[in-house]
Structures are given as structure tokens and as C-alpha cells.
């Protein structure tokens, strides 16, 4: 038959994903109730909340990549960035709010990697929302105990001559890694360099892309 | 604060920002971060006193003993002063 479809496969032959019809959880109901109360009481508006969500969605690892590329091309900026990550990011025009940023630098002998074992602290105001794996118990519990094995699973195998520094964001600071500038990029512009800087390179679970 | 510190091995209930895997472990102060409201009070909307916060560096050998992947790798965490016990260096 031309329309020989089954109940569980889409016309393109993929299984249908179940509808998301589960009842709201306790915390979802609580969030909606508080949000509606704040609006009814005139403390905030629906438009303010939508604008804040848009502002968060607009942030992406591209912002952090621009900071890294500037540090690669401007030694004075790099010094300011390592001394005070928040001030240097603001200097580039990024609205990072109250983010207290510490930038940790990879060298030929040191590789840095970031985690938040207690929850999922992440420099959202500079890198946008964290990847789902960053929030998993598996990443959070394993990267402090067997960072080399975890990095290898990301495709990053480091020799023993490179010391790993794991940074656990346990309190008020947030972290990004300043990766090493890839070899053979002397001729690249700052914008082209930023294209080499991946999100994972700034978390420390990867390295920047090689020059094309 | 001394250069060498030990994280207090206490287990109080509540919202605590000192990971259990570091309690009782010895490290060195990597840098001092200034004063921040004590999260153990802040979490319950109590008046949160400013407390000194430090970045403390631990060796993986200190944290995990013989199970460490590479004993010379390190881990830095932010720990509040009231969780740190100064040690003779």
C-alpha cells in the first residue's frame, strides 16, 4: 500500500516522541504561582520576564570566544583578564551582571577544567546556558576523581607531563579556561581566531579548533 | 590565614558550600577572594554575615590517596574561612 504507515513510526520512518503531557511537578506549579503573584502585585511584568529570558538566550559561547581571542592578540588585555576576569569582560562591552569571573590559563604544562560538583554553577552571563552534560551527576562526580579518563572520553588525551587543574566552583566565583592559542594562527584576525574557540575549550573538556 | 589549611571535617545539616569529598583534607591557600555573605545563612533568608572566602588547592593524592589517577594533578575549590583550620607550615 502507498500509505503503509504504522502507529509508532512517522512518515519518515522515525519513532514518534511521546507528547509531553505529564502533569506539572510541584516545583513547576510553585514557579508559575510565584511568577503570577509577582506580576499581579506589580513587582515585575510579563514583558520584563520575557525580556530577561531573551537576554539569557542571546548569550552564547561566542561571547566568551571573543574574550579569548582578544587575550590571544592583546597581551595587556590578557594581563587584565587574568587579574580580573569580570572587569576585562565588561571592558569589551559584555553585560555580565554580577558575575565574578576567574580566568585560568592553559600553558604547555597545565591544563584547566571547570566543574561545579554541588550544583551546576557556570559562567552563564558570558557563555550562555551550560550544556546538559555539565549538569549531570556523572560529569560532576567523575571529573574531580578521574579527570584524565573523563577528558579522554571527550577526545582529549593528555600526557602525564601536563598537570591537570580541576576547578570546583563551590561558592561565589565562576570560571572560564583561557586555552592556548593554536599553532599556525599568527596571520589570523581576532574575529577569525574567535571562530576557533569552542565552548568545550572554555570549560576545559576540549581544545580550540586547529587553524583551517 | 595560614598558607596551609585543613578543611574542617564537620557534617552540619543545611545548605553548605563545602563539598563532602574535601572535608578533613589539607591544602594550600591559592588566593584570597574577599568577603562574601555566608551561604549557610543566606539560603534561609537569615542576615548573612560576610565571611572571608579562599581558593584552596589540594593535590589529587591528598583527596583520593592511592586511588588518584595522577597524584600531582590538583583541584581548587572555594572554601569559607570558618571551614578552614590553619596548620603550621
Tab-separated table of C-alpha atoms in Angstrom:
chain	number	residue	atom	x	y	z
A	1	UNK	CA	0.000	0.000	0.000
A	2	UNK	CA	1.244	3.524	-0.661
A	3	UNK	CA	0.359	4.647	2.861
A	4	UNK	CA	1.666	1.691	4.725
A	5	UNK	CA	2.383	3.611	7.890
A	6	UNK	CA	2.285	2.106	11.344
A	7	UNK	CA	1.128	3.630	14.590
A	8	UNK	CA	4.583	4.060	16.045
A	9	UNK	CA	6.613	5.374	13.113
A	10	UNK	CA	6.464	8.807	11.500
A	11	UNK	CA	6.142	9.068	7.666
A	12	UNK	CA	9.931	9.451	7.592
A	13	UNK	CA	10.307	6.195	9.494
A	14	UNK	CA	11.249	7.526	12.912
A	15	UNK	CA	9.538	6.631	16.164
A	16	UNK	CA	7.114	9.263	17.426
A	17	UNK	CA	8.272	11.034	20.530
A	18	UNK	CA	5.583	10.842	23.208
A	19	UNK	CA	3.683	14.062	23.862
A	20	UNK	CA	4.870	15.997	26.849
A	21	UNK	CA	1.562	15.669	28.679
A	22	UNK	CA	2.794	14.750	32.153
A	23	UNK	CA	1.238	16.796	34.940
A	24	UNK	CA	3.236	19.743	36.268
A	25	UNK	CA	5.611	18.924	39.085
A	26	UNK	CA	5.347	20.540	42.496
A	27	UNK	CA	8.226	22.922	41.675
A	28	UNK	CA	6.797	23.850	38.274
A	29	UNK	CA	3.500	24.788	39.922
A	30	UNK	CA	5.416	26.762	42.561
A	31	UNK	CA	7.369	28.659	39.871
A	32	UNK	CA	4.210	29.543	37.937
A	33	UNK	CA	2.424	30.642	41.126
A	34	UNK	CA	5.289	32.889	42.241
A	35	UNK	CA	5.731	34.360	38.758
A	36	UNK	CA	1.992	35.155	38.522
A	37	UNK	CA	1.967	36.677	42.009
A	38	UNK	CA	4.939	38.900	41.176
A	39	UNK	CA	3.085	40.126	38.096
A	40	UNK	CA	-0.271	40.614	39.881
A	41	UNK	CA	1.432	42.528	42.677
A	42	UNK	CA	3.145	44.781	40.142
A	43	UNK	CA	6.683	43.794	41.225
A	44	UNK	CA	7.571	42.732	37.692
A	45	UNK	CA	5.776	42.373	34.369
A	46	UNK	CA	5.349	39.565	31.879
A	47	UNK	CA	7.270	41.702	29.381
A	48	UNK	CA	10.199	42.059	31.816
A	49	UNK	CA	10.323	38.298	32.319
A	50	UNK	CA	10.198	37.639	28.562
A	51	UNK	CA	12.937	40.230	28.003
A	52	UNK	CA	15.126	38.569	30.631
A	53	UNK	CA	14.646	35.155	29.009
A	54	UNK	CA	15.529	36.674	25.626
A	55	UNK	CA	18.651	38.271	27.108
A	56	UNK	CA	19.773	34.929	28.550
A	57	UNK	CA	19.040	33.090	25.305
A	58	UNK	CA	21.033	35.690	23.366
A	59	UNK	CA	24.188	34.904	25.348
A	60	UNK	CA	26.320	32.198	23.819
A	61	UNK	CA	29.842	30.782	23.861
A	62	UNK	CA	30.587	33.251	21.035
A	63	UNK	CA	30.814	35.980	23.699
A	64	UNK	CA	33.469	34.095	25.643
A	65	UNK	CA	35.274	33.239	22.394
A	66	UNK	CA	35.656	36.958	21.642
A	67	UNK	CA	37.211	37.496	25.070
A	68	UNK	CA	39.654	34.626	24.479
A	69	UNK	CA	40.613	35.888	21.001
A	70	UNK	CA	41.260	39.365	22.424
A	71	UNK	CA	43.519	37.849	25.083
A	72	UNK	CA	45.441	35.972	22.367
A	73	UNK	CA	46.078	39.139	20.389
A	74	UNK	CA	46.492	41.779	23.106
A	75	UNK	CA	48.981	40.948	25.901
A	76	UNK	CA	47.903	43.922	28.027
A	77	UNK	CA	44.265	42.814	27.817
A	78	UNK	CA	45.304	39.259	28.709
A	79	UNK	CA	47.069	40.544	31.830
A	80	UNK	CA	43.944	42.481	32.841
A	81	UNK	CA	41.751	39.446	32.114
A	82	UNK	CA	43.825	37.136	34.315
A	83	UNK	CA	43.893	39.775	37.072
A	84	UNK	CA	40.149	40.492	36.957
A	85	UNK	CA	38.026	38.490	34.526
A	86	UNK	CA	34.836	40.409	35.254
A	87	UNK	CA	36.329	43.873	34.668
A	88	UNK	CA	38.060	42.793	31.453
A	89	UNK	CA	34.852	41.220	30.075
A	90	UNK	CA	32.895	44.382	30.866
A	91	UNK	CA	35.613	46.406	29.167
A	92	UNK	CA	34.730	44.527	25.951
A	93	UNK	CA	31.105	45.566	26.392
A	94	UNK	CA	29.661	42.312	27.718
A	95	UNK	CA	26.861	42.867	30.211
A	96	UNK	CA	27.795	40.132	32.648
A	97	UNK	CA	25.737	41.399	35.577
A	98	UNK	CA	27.112	40.379	38.952
A	99	UNK	CA	29.236	37.560	37.512
A	100	UNK	CA	32.548	37.230	39.379
A	101	UNK	CA	34.780	35.664	36.779
A	102	UNK	CA	38.141	33.987	37.291
A	103	UNK	CA	40.069	33.135	34.124
A	104	UNK	CA	42.501	30.223	34.369
A	105	UNK	CA	45.190	29.883	31.732
A	106	UNK	CA	46.343	26.721	29.998
A	107	UNK	CA	50.099	26.519	29.461
A	108	UNK	CA	52.375	23.861	27.947
A	109	UNK	CA	52.469	22.275	31.443
A	110	UNK	CA	48.989	22.953	32.849
A	111	UNK	CA	45.515	22.076	31.614
A	112	UNK	CA	42.499	23.503	33.444
A	113	UNK	CA	38.990	22.081	33.601
A	114	UNK	CA	35.871	23.531	35.250
A	115	UNK	CA	33.102	21.808	37.194
A	116	UNK	CA	30.525	22.575	39.848
A	117	UNK	CA	30.183	19.430	41.952
A	118	UNK	CA	27.497	20.878	44.238
A	119	UNK	CA	25.061	22.023	41.549
A	120	UNK	CA	25.680	23.458	38.084
A	121	UNK	CA	27.361	26.862	38.541
A	122	UNK	CA	28.504	28.059	35.130
A	123	UNK	CA	29.534	31.461	33.737
A	124	UNK	CA	26.117	31.838	32.064
A	125	UNK	CA	26.388	35.589	31.788
A	126	UNK	CA	29.359	35.136	29.484
A	127	UNK	CA	28.864	31.693	27.869
A	128	UNK	CA	25.063	31.322	27.881
A	129	UNK	CA	23.343	28.210	29.186
A	130	UNK	CA	25.507	25.215	30.121
A	131	UNK	CA	25.418	22.003	28.076
A	132	UNK	CA	23.212	19.311	29.609
A	133	UNK	CA	26.163	17.031	30.366
A	134	UNK	CA	27.747	19.738	32.538
A	135	UNK	CA	24.809	19.374	34.942
A	136	UNK	CA	24.844	15.578	35.114
A	137	UNK	CA	25.881	13.757	38.259
A	138	UNK	CA	28.209	11.650	36.097
A	139	UNK	CA	30.312	14.622	34.910
A	140	UNK	CA	30.214	16.399	38.265
A	141	UNK	CA	31.266	13.402	40.325
A	142	UNK	CA	33.752	11.879	37.899
A	143	UNK	CA	35.752	14.888	36.679
A	144	UNK	CA	37.077	15.592	40.181
A	145	UNK	CA	38.067	11.971	40.714
A	146	UNK	CA	39.233	10.799	37.292
A	147	UNK	CA	39.654	13.913	35.148
A	148	UNK	CA	42.012	12.202	32.712
A	149	UNK	CA	39.524	9.448	31.974
A	150	UNK	CA	36.698	11.954	31.564
A	151	UNK	CA	38.750	14.193	29.256
A	152	UNK	CA	39.727	11.139	27.203
A	153	UNK	CA	36.020	10.411	26.705
A	154	UNK	CA	35.749	13.938	25.263
A	155	UNK	CA	38.589	13.005	22.896
A	156	UNK	CA	41.262	14.869	24.843
A	157	UNK	CA	44.111	12.595	25.913
A	158	UNK	CA	46.744	14.467	27.911
A	159	UNK	CA	50.260	13.208	28.639
A	160	UNK	CA	51.334	12.878	32.288
A	161	UNK	CA	53.768	15.748	31.728
A	162	UNK	CA	50.755	18.093	31.621
A	163	UNK	CA	49.298	18.617	35.097
A	164	UNK	CA	45.553	18.873	35.311
A	165	UNK	CA	43.993	21.540	37.489
A	166	UNK	CA	40.339	20.911	38.216
A	167	UNK	CA	38.391	23.942	39.441
A	168	UNK	CA	35.303	23.213	41.525
A	169	UNK	CA	33.019	26.321	41.546
A	170	UNK	CA	31.819	25.776	45.091
A	171	UNK	CA	30.851	29.326	46.069
A	172	UNK	CA	30.712	32.811	44.536
A	173	UNK	CA	33.224	32.620	41.664
A	174	UNK	CA	32.641	31.402	38.129
A	175	UNK	CA	35.402	30.212	35.821
A	176	UNK	CA	36.459	30.044	32.212
A	177	UNK	CA	39.580	28.483	30.770
A	178	UNK	CA	41.867	30.589	28.614
A	179	UNK	CA	43.112	27.924	26.190
A	180	UNK	CA	46.462	28.156	24.442
A	181	UNK	CA	46.426	29.830	21.031
A	182	UNK	CA	46.687	27.129	18.354
A	183	UNK	CA	49.914	26.909	16.380
A	184	UNK	CA	49.985	28.399	12.900
A	185	UNK	CA	47.453	31.157	13.628
A	186	UNK	CA	49.866	34.110	13.547
A	187	UNK	CA	48.190	35.572	10.456
A	188	UNK	CA	44.593	35.228	11.642
A	189	UNK	CA	42.470	38.223	12.607
A	190	UNK	CA	40.923	38.470	16.050
A	191	UNK	CA	37.495	37.572	14.567
A	192	UNK	CA	38.895	34.503	12.786
A	193	UNK	CA	40.653	33.439	15.981
A	194	UNK	CA	37.368	33.685	17.903
A	195	UNK	CA	35.862	31.162	15.455
A	196	UNK	CA	38.425	28.603	16.670
A	197	UNK	CA	37.356	28.909	20.324
A	198	UNK	CA	34.767	26.301	21.239
A	199	UNK	CA	32.556	26.162	24.303
A	200	UNK	CA	34.337	23.000	25.458
A	201	UNK	CA	37.718	24.738	25.121
A	202	UNK	CA	36.484	27.312	27.639
A	203	UNK	CA	35.195	24.606	30.032
A	204	UNK	CA	38.427	22.666	29.579
A	205	UNK	CA	36.905	19.490	28.152
A	206	UNK	CA	38.335	20.369	24.741
A	207	UNK	CA	40.907	22.429	22.903
A	208	UNK	CA	40.380	25.182	20.331
A	209	UNK	CA	39.965	24.075	16.731
A	210	UNK	CA	43.117	23.947	14.625
A	211	UNK	CA	43.643	26.678	12.038
A	212	UNK	CA	41.996	25.739	8.733
B	1	UNK	CA	45.042	32.764	57.248
B	2	UNK	CA	48.000	30.369	57.203
B	3	UNK	CA	49.323	29.123	53.866
B	4	UNK	CA	48.448	25.534	54.785
B	5	UNK	CA	44.958	24.724	55.937
B	6	UNK	CA	42.798	21.749	56.724
B	7	UNK	CA	39.114	21.693	55.844
B	8	UNK	CA	37.096	21.051	58.973
B	9	UNK	CA	35.630	17.555	58.964
B	10	UNK	CA	32.248	18.571	60.325
B	11	UNK	CA	28.908	17.465	58.897
B	12	UNK	CA	26.338	20.120	59.832
B	13	UNK	CA	22.893	19.934	58.253
B	14	UNK	CA	21.662	22.636	55.888
B	15	UNK	CA	22.877	24.477	52.798
B	16	UNK	CA	26.645	24.085	52.966
B	17	UNK	CA	29.012	25.002	50.130
B	18	UNK	CA	31.925	22.850	51.314
B	19	UNK	CA	31.903	19.600	49.329
B	20	UNK	CA	31.974	16.478	51.484
B	21	UNK	CA	34.857	14.997	49.476
B	22	UNK	CA	37.149	17.799	50.698
B	23	UNK	CA	36.300	17.671	54.396
B	24	UNK	CA	39.306	16.736	56.522
B	25	UNK	CA	41.674	17.328	53.581
B	26	UNK	CA	44.769	19.536	53.692
B	27	UNK	CA	45.554	22.115	51.050
B	28	UNK	CA	47.266	25.433	50.424
B	29	UNK	CA	45.642	28.836	50.001
B	30	UNK	CA	45.782	29.654	46.280
B	31	UNK	CA	44.312	33.127	46.698
B	32	UNK	CA	42.116	35.124	48.956
B	33	UNK	CA	38.855	36.272	47.364
B	34	UNK	CA	37.465	38.789	49.855
B	35	UNK	CA	34.324	38.619	51.957
B	36	UNK	CA	31.030	37.115	50.774
B	37	UNK	CA	27.718	36.576	52.577
B	38	UNK	CA	27.703	33.264	54.412
B	39	UNK	CA	25.596	30.938	52.190
B	40	UNK	CA	24.633	28.854	55.228
B	41	UNK	CA	22.579	31.822	56.441
B	42	UNK	CA	21.748	33.362	53.062
B	43	UNK	CA	19.980	30.192	51.928
B	44	UNK	CA	17.454	30.581	54.740
B	45	UNK	CA	16.972	34.332	54.328
B	46	UNK	CA	18.749	34.995	57.592
B	47	UNK	CA	21.012	38.013	57.965
B	48	UNK	CA	24.115	36.656	56.219
B	49	UNK	CA	27.388	37.762	57.772
B	50	UNK	CA	30.282	38.488	55.429
B	51	UNK	CA	32.827	35.700	55.682
B	52	UNK	CA	36.288	35.501	54.127
B	53	UNK	CA	36.386	33.197	51.111
B	54	UNK	CA	39.517	31.457	49.850
B	55	UNK	CA	40.531	29.349	46.918
B	56	UNK	CA	42.260	26.294	48.340
B	57	UNK	CA	44.404	23.959	46.228
B	58	UNK	CA	44.549	20.242	47.021
B	59	UNK	CA	46.649	17.544	45.403
B	60	UNK	CA	44.719	14.617	43.974
B	61	UNK	CA	46.926	12.377	46.156
B	62	UNK	CA	45.618	14.210	49.240
B	63	UNK	CA	41.992	13.880	48.155
B	64	UNK	CA	41.914	10.363	46.731
B	65	UNK	CA	45.018	8.698	48.185
B	66	UNK	CA	46.265	5.693	46.242
B	67	UNK	CA	43.178	5.837	44.029
B	68	UNK	CA	44.305	9.139	42.475
B	69	UNK	CA	44.703	8.930	38.693
B	70	UNK	CA	47.766	11.168	38.804
B	71	UNK	CA	48.835	12.202	42.319
B	72	UNK	CA	50.318	15.503	41.116
B	73	UNK	CA	47.151	16.778	39.437
B	74	UNK	CA	45.362	19.309	41.593
B	75	UNK	CA	41.914	20.556	42.476
B	76	UNK	CA	40.995	24.092	43.537
B	77	UNK	CA	37.790	24.889	45.422
B	78	UNK	CA	36.338	27.951	47.137
B	79	UNK	CA	36.085	27.404	50.879
B	80	UNK	CA	34.873	29.851	53.539
B	81	UNK	CA	37.217	30.748	56.410
B	82	UNK	CA	35.008	29.196	59.075
B	83	UNK	CA	35.567	25.825	57.389
B	84	UNK	CA	39.359	26.158	57.453
B	85	UNK	CA	41.745	25.248	60.219
B	86	UNK	CA	45.201	26.885	59.917
B	87	UNK	CA	48.162	24.498	60.019
B	88	UNK	CA	51.822	25.058	60.838
B	89	UNK	CA	53.676	25.262	57.544
